[in-house]
C-alpha positions as a printed NumPy array, in Angstrom:
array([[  0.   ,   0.   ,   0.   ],
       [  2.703,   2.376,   1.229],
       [  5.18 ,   1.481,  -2.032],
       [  1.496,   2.029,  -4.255],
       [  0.678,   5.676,  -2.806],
       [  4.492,   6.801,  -3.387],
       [  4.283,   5.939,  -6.903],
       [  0.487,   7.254,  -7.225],
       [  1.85 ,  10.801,  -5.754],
       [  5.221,  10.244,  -7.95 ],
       [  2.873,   9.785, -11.205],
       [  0.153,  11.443, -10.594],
       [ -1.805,   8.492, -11.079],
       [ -5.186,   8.428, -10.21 ],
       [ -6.274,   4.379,  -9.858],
       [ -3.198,   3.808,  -8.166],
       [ -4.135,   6.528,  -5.831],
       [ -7.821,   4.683,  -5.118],
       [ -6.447,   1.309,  -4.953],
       [ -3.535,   1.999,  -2.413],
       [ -6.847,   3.313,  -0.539],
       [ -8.681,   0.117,  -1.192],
       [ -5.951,  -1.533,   0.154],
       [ -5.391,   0.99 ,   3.234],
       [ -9.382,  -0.239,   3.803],
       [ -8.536,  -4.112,   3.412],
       [ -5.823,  -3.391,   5.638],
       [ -7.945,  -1.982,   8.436],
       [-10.749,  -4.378,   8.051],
       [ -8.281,  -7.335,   8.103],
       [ -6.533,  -6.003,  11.567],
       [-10.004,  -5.275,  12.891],
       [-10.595,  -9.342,  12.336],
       [ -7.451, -10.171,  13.472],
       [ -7.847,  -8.298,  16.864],
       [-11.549,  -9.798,  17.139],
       [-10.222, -13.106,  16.879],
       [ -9.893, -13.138,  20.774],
       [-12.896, -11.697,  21.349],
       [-16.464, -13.608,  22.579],
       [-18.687, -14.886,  19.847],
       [-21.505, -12.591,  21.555],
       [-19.03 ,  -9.56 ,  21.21 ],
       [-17.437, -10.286,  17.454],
       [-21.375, -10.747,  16.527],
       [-22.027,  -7.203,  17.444],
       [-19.654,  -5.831,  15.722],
       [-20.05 ,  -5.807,  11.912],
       [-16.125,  -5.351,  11.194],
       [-16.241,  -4.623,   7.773],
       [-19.335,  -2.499,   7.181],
       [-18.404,  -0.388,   9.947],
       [-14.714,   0.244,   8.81 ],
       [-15.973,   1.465,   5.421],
       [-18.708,   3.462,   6.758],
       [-15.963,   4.86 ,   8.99 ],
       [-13.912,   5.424,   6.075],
       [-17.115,   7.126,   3.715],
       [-17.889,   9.331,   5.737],
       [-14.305,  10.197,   6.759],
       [-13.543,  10.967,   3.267],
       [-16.753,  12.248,   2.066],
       [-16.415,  16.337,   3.132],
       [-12.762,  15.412,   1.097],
       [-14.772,  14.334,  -1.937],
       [-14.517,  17.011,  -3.87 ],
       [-11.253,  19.158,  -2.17 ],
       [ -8.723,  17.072,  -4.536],
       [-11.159,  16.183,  -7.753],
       [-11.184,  12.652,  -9.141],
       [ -8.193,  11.491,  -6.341],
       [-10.605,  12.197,  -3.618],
       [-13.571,  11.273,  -5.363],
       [-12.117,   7.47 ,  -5.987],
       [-10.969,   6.926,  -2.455],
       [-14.476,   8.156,  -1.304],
       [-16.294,   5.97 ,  -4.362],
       [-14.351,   2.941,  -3.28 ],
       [-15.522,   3.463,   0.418],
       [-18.551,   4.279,   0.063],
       [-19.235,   1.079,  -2.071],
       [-17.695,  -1.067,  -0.373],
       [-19.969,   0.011,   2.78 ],
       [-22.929,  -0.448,   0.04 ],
       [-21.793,  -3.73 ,  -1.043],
       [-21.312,  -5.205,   2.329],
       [-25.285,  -4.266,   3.099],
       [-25.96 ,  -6.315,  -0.165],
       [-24.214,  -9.283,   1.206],
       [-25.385,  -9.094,   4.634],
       [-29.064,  -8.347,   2.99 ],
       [-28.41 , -11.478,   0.301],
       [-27.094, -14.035,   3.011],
       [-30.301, -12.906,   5.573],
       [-32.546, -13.962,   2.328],
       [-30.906, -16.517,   1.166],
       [-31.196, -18.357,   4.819],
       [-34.785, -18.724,   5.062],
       [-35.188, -19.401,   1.33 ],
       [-32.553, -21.579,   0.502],
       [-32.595, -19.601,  -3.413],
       [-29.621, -18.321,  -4.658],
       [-31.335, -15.083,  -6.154],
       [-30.37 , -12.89 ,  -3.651],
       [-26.741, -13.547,  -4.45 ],
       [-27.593, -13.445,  -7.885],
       [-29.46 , -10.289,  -7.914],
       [-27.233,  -8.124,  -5.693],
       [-23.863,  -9.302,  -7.446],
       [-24.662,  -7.251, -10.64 ],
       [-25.833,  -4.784,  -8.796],
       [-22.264,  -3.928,  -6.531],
       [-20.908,  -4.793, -10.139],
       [-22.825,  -1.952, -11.832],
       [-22.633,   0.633,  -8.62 ],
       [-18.507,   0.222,  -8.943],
       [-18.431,   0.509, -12.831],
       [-20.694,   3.594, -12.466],
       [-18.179,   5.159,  -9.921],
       [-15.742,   3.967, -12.449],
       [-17.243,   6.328, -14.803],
       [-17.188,   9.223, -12.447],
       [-13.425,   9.304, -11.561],
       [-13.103,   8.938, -15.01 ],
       [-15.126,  11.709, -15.649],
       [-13.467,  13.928, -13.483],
       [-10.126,  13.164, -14.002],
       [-10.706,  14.163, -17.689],
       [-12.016,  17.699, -16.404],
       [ -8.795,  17.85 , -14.293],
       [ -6.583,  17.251, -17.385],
       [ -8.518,  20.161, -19.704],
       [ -8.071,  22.387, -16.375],
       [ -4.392,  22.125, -16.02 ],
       [ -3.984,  22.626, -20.619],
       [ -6.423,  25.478, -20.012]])
């Protein structure tokens, strides 16, 4: 992560810049398992490790959004989906319990697939209004 967001800054490249945040989030979620590890089933089953690290980290970034253009806006994007896709899991495995179908997998995989290609199209979007900024 740390090697990724020198060479993002170095560059100026955007997607390494979100990813080495993606993986700043994995990292954080993953040490937040690894310390719960130790802990009671009754505590670790209040505690909804991932969704709350990336909520933590959306709303962190989110008044940041716009302060750098398409840099900010990808490290917010990625949290803020990845909070959004972890409801759509937890939502998919509560349905698919009772029912046994594997529809609510199947509905709300295209659907985190479409939210991150759409956010996709917004970083790109804005990092193409940075570049005509900085010719202009």
């Amino acid at each position: 992560m740390a090697v990724e967001l020198a060479v993002a800054l170095r560059i100026g490249s955007v997607s390494l810049l979100a990813d080495s945040a993606d993986f700043f989030e994995d990292a954080a979620v993953n040490f937040l398992i690894l310390a719960a590890l130790n802990w009671s089933a009754a505590r670790r089953a209040m505690v909804g490790v991932a969704l709350a690290v990336n909520l933590f980290c959306a709303f962190a970034l989110a008044r940041h959004r716009a302060a750098a253009g398409s840099l900010s806006k990808a490290a917010f994007l990625s949290a803020r989906n990845d909070a959004i896709a972890n409801i759509g899991i937890i939502a998919a495995g509560l349905l698919t319990i009772p029912t046994r179908s594997i529809w609510p997998d199947l509905v709300v995989g295209p659907c985190i697939a479409a939210m991150n290609l759409d956010a996709a199209r917004e970083v790109k979007k804005a990092a193409r209004e940075e570049a005509a900024d900085a010719r202009a």
